[in-house]
Amino acid sequence: MIICSCAVISDRDIEIAVSEIMSASPGLLPTPGVVFRHLNKKMNCCRCAPVAVATIYAAMDRLAQSTRVCPFALAEARAKLIRIEERRERRERRLNDAYANRKPSSMRAA
Ligand code: FES
């Protein structure tokens, strides 16, 4: 299944990339950016990011079951990815709140 239509990346490409990244350097986080760079591709519109993250999590789950990669390294990487995602969501919520609380320009002039 194609995950990123801009860079033409499939779920299988992502799974292989995550496996290679986690096997080569357990300290490296398989974020979508790292996975895309590993595949020598660039994100364009970023609409695929949520699906790419879900695919990366699924690939990490499969790796954990196959025991090809140290489970501690996988757990650590997953915890870091979750913290990154939580920070991103908080930032997005803060920006949405700031945007919602903004007064229209006609009210500011009065
Ligand atoms: S769909 Fe992946 S960058 Fe556009």
Short mmCIF file of N, CA and C and ligand atoms in Angstrom, two decimals:
data_model
loop_
_atom_site.label_atom_id
_atom_site.label_comp_id
_atom_site.label_asym_id
_atom_site.label_seq_id
_atom_site.Cartn_x
_atom_site.Cartn_y
_atom_site.Cartn_z
N MET A 1 0.85 -1.18 0.00
CA MET A 1 0.00 0.00 0.00
C MET A 1 0.90 1.25 0.00
N ILE A 2 0.55 2.21 -0.83
CA ILE A 2 1.31 3.45 -0.89
C ILE A 2 0.96 4.31 0.32
N ILE A 3 1.98 4.73 1.05
CA ILE A 3 1.78 5.59 2.22
C ILE A 3 1.95 7.05 1.82
N CYS A 4 2.99 7.33 1.07
CA CYS A 4 3.27 8.70 0.64
C CYS A 4 3.17 8.76 -0.88
N SER A 5 2.18 9.50 -1.35
CA SER A 5 2.00 9.58 -2.80
C SER A 5 2.96 10.58 -3.43
N CYS A 6 3.44 11.55 -2.66
CA CYS A 6 4.41 12.52 -3.22
C CYS A 6 5.74 11.84 -3.54
N ALA A 7 6.25 11.07 -2.55
CA ALA A 7 7.56 10.44 -2.73
C ALA A 7 7.45 8.99 -3.17
N VAL A 8 6.25 8.51 -3.33
CA VAL A 8 5.95 7.12 -3.72
C VAL A 8 6.69 6.14 -2.78
N ILE A 9 6.20 6.11 -1.55
CA ILE A 9 6.77 5.22 -0.54
C ILE A 9 5.66 4.29 -0.07
N SER A 10 5.96 3.00 -0.04
CA SER A 10 4.96 2.02 0.38
C SER A 10 5.19 1.65 1.85
N ASP A 11 4.22 0.94 2.40
CA ASP A 11 4.37 0.47 3.77
C ASP A 11 5.52 -0.51 3.90
N ARG A 12 5.77 -1.27 2.84
CA ARG A 12 6.88 -2.22 2.83
C ARG A 12 8.22 -1.48 2.86
N ASP A 13 8.33 -0.38 2.10
CA ASP A 13 9.54 0.45 2.13
C ASP A 13 9.81 0.94 3.55
N ILE A 14 8.75 1.41 4.21
CA ILE A 14 8.91 1.94 5.56
C ILE A 14 9.32 0.83 6.51
N GLU A 15 8.70 -0.32 6.36
CA GLU A 15 9.03 -1.45 7.25
C GLU A 15 10.51 -1.84 7.12
N ILE A 16 10.99 -1.91 5.88
CA ILE A 16 12.40 -2.26 5.65
C ILE A 16 13.31 -1.17 6.21
N ALA A 17 12.95 0.08 5.98
CA ALA A 17 13.77 1.20 6.47
C ALA A 17 13.85 1.18 7.99
N VAL A 18 12.71 0.97 8.67
CA VAL A 18 12.70 0.94 10.14
C VAL A 18 13.59 -0.20 10.63
N SER A 19 13.49 -1.35 9.99
CA SER A 19 14.31 -2.49 10.37
C SER A 19 15.80 -2.16 10.22
N GLU A 20 16.17 -1.55 9.11
CA GLU A 20 17.58 -1.20 8.88
C GLU A 20 18.05 -0.13 9.86
N ILE A 21 17.20 0.87 10.11
CA ILE A 21 17.59 1.96 11.02
C ILE A 21 17.79 1.41 12.43
N MET A 22 16.84 0.59 12.90
CA MET A 22 16.92 0.07 14.27
C MET A 22 18.05 -0.95 14.41
N SER A 23 18.37 -1.65 13.36
CA SER A 23 19.46 -2.63 13.42
C SER A 23 20.82 -1.95 13.38
N ALA A 24 20.92 -0.89 12.59
CA ALA A 24 22.21 -0.22 12.42
C ALA A 24 22.57 0.64 13.62
N SER A 25 21.61 1.40 14.11
CA SER A 25 21.89 2.33 15.19
C SER A 25 20.69 2.39 16.12
N PRO A 26 20.72 1.61 17.21
CA PRO A 26 19.56 1.59 18.11
C PRO A 26 19.24 2.95 18.72
N GLY A 27 20.22 3.87 18.76
CA GLY A 27 19.97 5.17 19.35
C GLY A 27 19.20 6.11 18.43
N LEU A 28 19.16 5.77 17.14
CA LEU A 28 18.50 6.65 16.17
C LEU A 28 16.99 6.39 16.17
N LEU A 29 16.22 7.46 16.25
CA LEU A 29 14.76 7.32 16.25
C LEU A 29 14.23 7.24 14.83
N PRO A 30 13.39 6.26 14.55
CA PRO A 30 12.83 6.18 13.20
C PRO A 30 11.64 7.13 13.03
N THR A 31 11.91 8.43 13.10
CA THR A 31 10.85 9.41 12.85
C THR A 31 10.57 9.41 11.35
N PRO A 32 9.46 9.97 10.93
CA PRO A 32 9.20 10.02 9.48
C PRO A 32 10.34 10.69 8.71
N GLY A 33 10.92 11.75 9.27
CA GLY A 33 12.03 12.43 8.60
C GLY A 33 13.24 11.52 8.43
N VAL A 34 13.56 10.77 9.48
CA VAL A 34 14.71 9.85 9.42
C VAL A 34 14.43 8.74 8.41
N VAL A 35 13.20 8.23 8.43
CA VAL A 35 12.85 7.14 7.50
C VAL A 35 12.92 7.64 6.06
N PHE A 36 12.38 8.84 5.81
CA PHE A 36 12.40 9.38 4.45
C PHE A 36 13.83 9.61 3.99
N ARG A 37 14.67 10.17 4.89
CA ARG A 37 16.08 10.39 4.53
C ARG A 37 16.77 9.06 4.24
N HIS A 38 16.45 8.05 5.06
CA HIS A 38 17.05 6.73 4.86
C HIS A 38 16.69 6.19 3.47
N LEU A 39 15.49 6.52 3.01
CA LEU A 39 15.03 6.06 1.70
C LEU A 39 15.45 7.03 0.57
N ASN A 40 16.24 8.05 0.92
CA ASN A 40 16.66 9.08 -0.04
C ASN A 40 15.46 9.77 -0.69
N LYS A 41 14.46 10.05 0.14
CA LYS A 41 13.27 10.75 -0.35
C LYS A 41 13.04 11.97 0.52
N LYS A 42 12.24 12.91 0.01
CA LYS A 42 11.90 14.11 0.76
C LYS A 42 10.40 14.22 0.89
N MET A 43 9.97 14.71 2.07
CA MET A 43 8.54 14.97 2.24
C MET A 43 8.20 16.24 1.47
N ASN A 44 7.02 16.26 0.91
CA ASN A 44 6.59 17.43 0.17
C ASN A 44 5.43 18.12 0.90
N CYS A 45 4.27 17.49 0.91
CA CYS A 45 3.09 18.12 1.52
C CYS A 45 2.89 17.71 2.98
N CYS A 46 3.50 16.64 3.39
CA CYS A 46 3.44 16.11 4.77
C CYS A 46 2.06 15.57 5.15
N ARG A 47 1.16 15.41 4.20
CA ARG A 47 -0.15 14.85 4.54
C ARG A 47 -0.05 13.39 4.97
N CYS A 48 1.01 12.74 4.57
CA CYS A 48 1.18 11.33 4.90
C CYS A 48 1.77 11.12 6.29
N ALA A 49 2.16 12.19 6.98
CA ALA A 49 2.88 12.05 8.25
C ALA A 49 2.13 11.19 9.27
N PRO A 50 0.83 11.44 9.54
CA PRO A 50 0.15 10.59 10.53
C PRO A 50 0.13 9.11 10.12
N VAL A 51 -0.10 8.84 8.85
CA VAL A 51 -0.12 7.44 8.39
C VAL A 51 1.29 6.85 8.45
N ALA A 52 2.29 7.69 8.13
CA ALA A 52 3.69 7.22 8.19
C ALA A 52 4.05 6.86 9.62
N VAL A 53 3.63 7.68 10.58
CA VAL A 53 3.92 7.39 11.99
C VAL A 53 3.24 6.08 12.40
N ALA A 54 1.98 5.91 12.03
CA ALA A 54 1.27 4.66 12.37
C ALA A 54 1.97 3.46 11.73
N THR A 55 2.45 3.63 10.51
CA THR A 55 3.15 2.54 9.82
C THR A 55 4.48 2.24 10.51
N ILE A 56 5.16 3.28 10.98
CA ILE A 56 6.42 3.09 11.70
C ILE A 56 6.16 2.33 13.01
N TYR A 57 5.09 2.71 13.74
CA TYR A 57 4.74 1.99 14.98
C TYR A 57 4.46 0.51 14.68
N ALA A 58 3.69 0.27 13.61
CA ALA A 58 3.37 -1.12 13.25
C ALA A 58 4.63 -1.89 12.90
N ALA A 59 5.54 -1.24 12.18
CA ALA A 59 6.81 -1.90 11.82
C ALA A 59 7.61 -2.21 13.07
N MET A 60 7.59 -1.30 14.04
CA MET A 60 8.32 -1.54 15.29
C MET A 60 7.68 -2.68 16.07
N ASP A 61 6.35 -2.77 16.04
CA ASP A 61 5.67 -3.90 16.71
C ASP A 61 6.09 -5.22 16.08
N ARG A 62 6.12 -5.25 14.75
CA ARG A 62 6.51 -6.50 14.07
C ARG A 62 7.96 -6.86 14.37
N LEU A 63 8.83 -5.82 14.44
CA LEU A 63 10.23 -6.08 14.78
C LEU A 63 10.36 -6.64 16.19
N ALA A 64 9.56 -6.11 17.11
CA ALA A 64 9.61 -6.59 18.49
C ALA A 64 9.19 -8.06 18.56
N GLN A 65 8.19 -8.43 17.76
CA GLN A 65 7.72 -9.83 17.77
C GLN A 65 8.74 -10.76 17.13
N SER A 66 9.46 -10.26 16.14
CA SER A 66 10.41 -11.13 15.45
C SER A 66 11.74 -11.24 16.20
N THR A 67 11.93 -10.40 17.21
CA THR A 67 13.16 -10.34 18.03
C THR A 67 14.42 -10.14 17.19
N ARG A 68 14.28 -9.45 16.07
CA ARG A 68 15.46 -9.14 15.26
C ARG A 68 16.20 -7.92 15.80
N VAL A 69 15.48 -7.13 16.60
CA VAL A 69 16.07 -5.91 17.18
C VAL A 69 15.86 -5.97 18.68
N CYS A 70 16.80 -5.44 19.42
CA CYS A 70 16.73 -5.45 20.88
C CYS A 70 15.40 -4.83 21.35
N PRO A 71 14.63 -5.55 22.14
CA PRO A 71 13.33 -5.01 22.59
C PRO A 71 13.47 -3.75 23.44
N PHE A 72 14.59 -3.63 24.16
CA PHE A 72 14.79 -2.42 24.97
C PHE A 72 15.00 -1.20 24.07
N ALA A 73 15.76 -1.39 23.01
CA ALA A 73 15.98 -0.28 22.07
C ALA A 73 14.66 0.13 21.43
N LEU A 74 13.82 -0.86 21.09
CA LEU A 74 12.52 -0.56 20.49
C LEU A 74 11.63 0.17 21.49
N ALA A 75 11.62 -0.28 22.74
CA ALA A 75 10.78 0.36 23.76
C ALA A 75 11.24 1.79 24.00
N GLU A 76 12.55 2.00 24.04
CA GLU A 76 13.09 3.34 24.25
C GLU A 76 12.72 4.25 23.08
N ALA A 77 12.87 3.73 21.86
CA ALA A 77 12.54 4.53 20.68
C ALA A 77 11.06 4.87 20.67
N ARG A 78 10.22 3.88 21.02
CA ARG A 78 8.77 4.13 21.04
C ARG A 78 8.42 5.21 22.07
N ALA A 79 9.02 5.15 23.25
CA ALA A 79 8.75 6.14 24.30
C ALA A 79 9.15 7.54 23.82
N LYS A 80 10.30 7.63 23.15
CA LYS A 80 10.74 8.94 22.64
C LYS A 80 9.79 9.45 21.56
N LEU A 81 9.34 8.56 20.67
CA LEU A 81 8.41 8.97 19.62
C LEU A 81 7.10 9.45 20.21
N ILE A 82 6.63 8.78 21.26
CA ILE A 82 5.39 9.20 21.90
C ILE A 82 5.56 10.59 22.52
N ARG A 83 6.71 10.83 23.17
CA ARG A 83 6.95 12.16 23.75
C ARG A 83 6.98 13.24 22.66
N ILE A 84 7.61 12.94 21.54
CA ILE A 84 7.66 13.89 20.42
C ILE A 84 6.24 14.19 19.93
N GLU A 85 5.44 13.14 19.79
CA GLU A 85 4.06 13.29 19.32
C GLU A 85 3.23 14.11 20.31
N GLU A 86 3.42 13.86 21.61
CA GLU A 86 2.69 14.62 22.62
C GLU A 86 3.08 16.10 22.58
N ARG A 87 4.38 16.38 22.40
CA ARG A 87 4.84 17.78 22.30
C ARG A 87 4.22 18.46 21.08
N ARG A 88 4.17 17.73 19.96
CA ARG A 88 3.60 18.28 18.74
C ARG A 88 2.12 18.60 18.93
N GLU A 89 1.40 17.68 19.59
CA GLU A 89 -0.04 17.90 19.83
C GLU A 89 -0.27 19.09 20.74
N ARG A 90 0.57 19.23 21.81
CA ARG A 90 0.44 20.38 22.72
C ARG A 90 0.68 21.69 21.98
N ARG A 91 1.72 21.69 21.12
CA ARG A 91 2.04 22.89 20.35
C ARG A 91 0.87 23.25 19.43
N GLU A 92 0.31 22.24 18.78
CA GLU A 92 -0.81 22.46 17.86
C GLU A 92 -2.03 23.00 18.62
N ARG A 93 -2.31 22.43 19.81
CA ARG A 93 -3.44 22.88 20.62
C ARG A 93 -3.23 24.34 21.05
N ARG A 94 -1.98 24.67 21.46
CA ARG A 94 -1.68 26.03 21.88
C ARG A 94 -1.89 27.01 20.72
N LEU A 95 -1.44 26.63 19.53
CA LEU A 95 -1.61 27.50 18.37
C LEU A 95 -3.09 27.65 18.02
N ASN A 96 -3.85 26.57 18.10
CA ASN A 96 -5.29 26.63 17.81
C ASN A 96 -5.99 27.52 18.82
N ASP A 97 -5.61 27.41 20.11
CA ASP A 97 -6.21 28.26 21.14
C ASP A 97 -5.88 29.73 20.89
N ALA A 98 -4.64 30.00 20.55
CA ALA A 98 -4.22 31.38 20.28
C ALA A 98 -4.98 31.92 19.08
N TYR A 99 -5.16 31.11 18.08
CA TYR A 99 -5.88 31.54 16.89
C TYR A 99 -7.36 31.78 17.21
N ALA A 100 -7.96 30.90 18.03
CA ALA A 100 -9.37 31.04 18.38
C ALA A 100 -9.61 32.26 19.25
N ASN A 101 -8.63 32.63 20.09
CA ASN A 101 -8.79 33.77 20.99
C ASN A 101 -8.43 35.10 20.33
N ARG A 102 -7.95 35.02 19.11
CA ARG A 102 -7.60 36.25 18.40
C ARG A 102 -8.86 37.03 18.08
N LYS A 103 -8.80 38.35 18.30
CA LYS A 103 -9.96 39.18 17.98
C LYS A 103 -9.91 39.57 16.52
N PRO A 104 -11.06 39.69 15.88
CA PRO A 104 -11.06 40.14 14.49
C PRO A 104 -10.49 41.56 14.40
N SER A 105 -9.89 41.92 13.28
CA SER A 105 -9.23 43.22 13.12
C SER A 105 -10.20 44.38 13.30
N SER A 106 -11.47 44.21 12.99
CA SER A 106 -12.45 45.30 13.14
C SER A 106 -12.66 45.63 14.61
N MET A 107 -12.55 44.61 15.52
CA MET A 107 -12.74 44.87 16.94
C MET A 107 -11.50 45.52 17.55
N ARG A 108 -10.31 45.23 17.00
CA ARG A 108 -9.08 45.79 17.55
C ARG A 108 -9.01 47.30 17.35
N ALA A 109 -9.52 47.80 16.23
CA ALA A 109 -9.45 49.21 15.90
C ALA A 109 -10.33 50.05 16.83
N ALA A 110 -11.40 49.47 17.36
CA ALA A 110 -12.34 50.24 18.19
C ALA A 110 -11.87 50.48 19.60
S1 FES B 1 1.91 12.52 0.71
FE1 FES B 1 3.83 12.29 1.69
S2 FES B 1 4.78 14.18 1.41
FE2 FES B 1 2.94 14.39 0.36
#
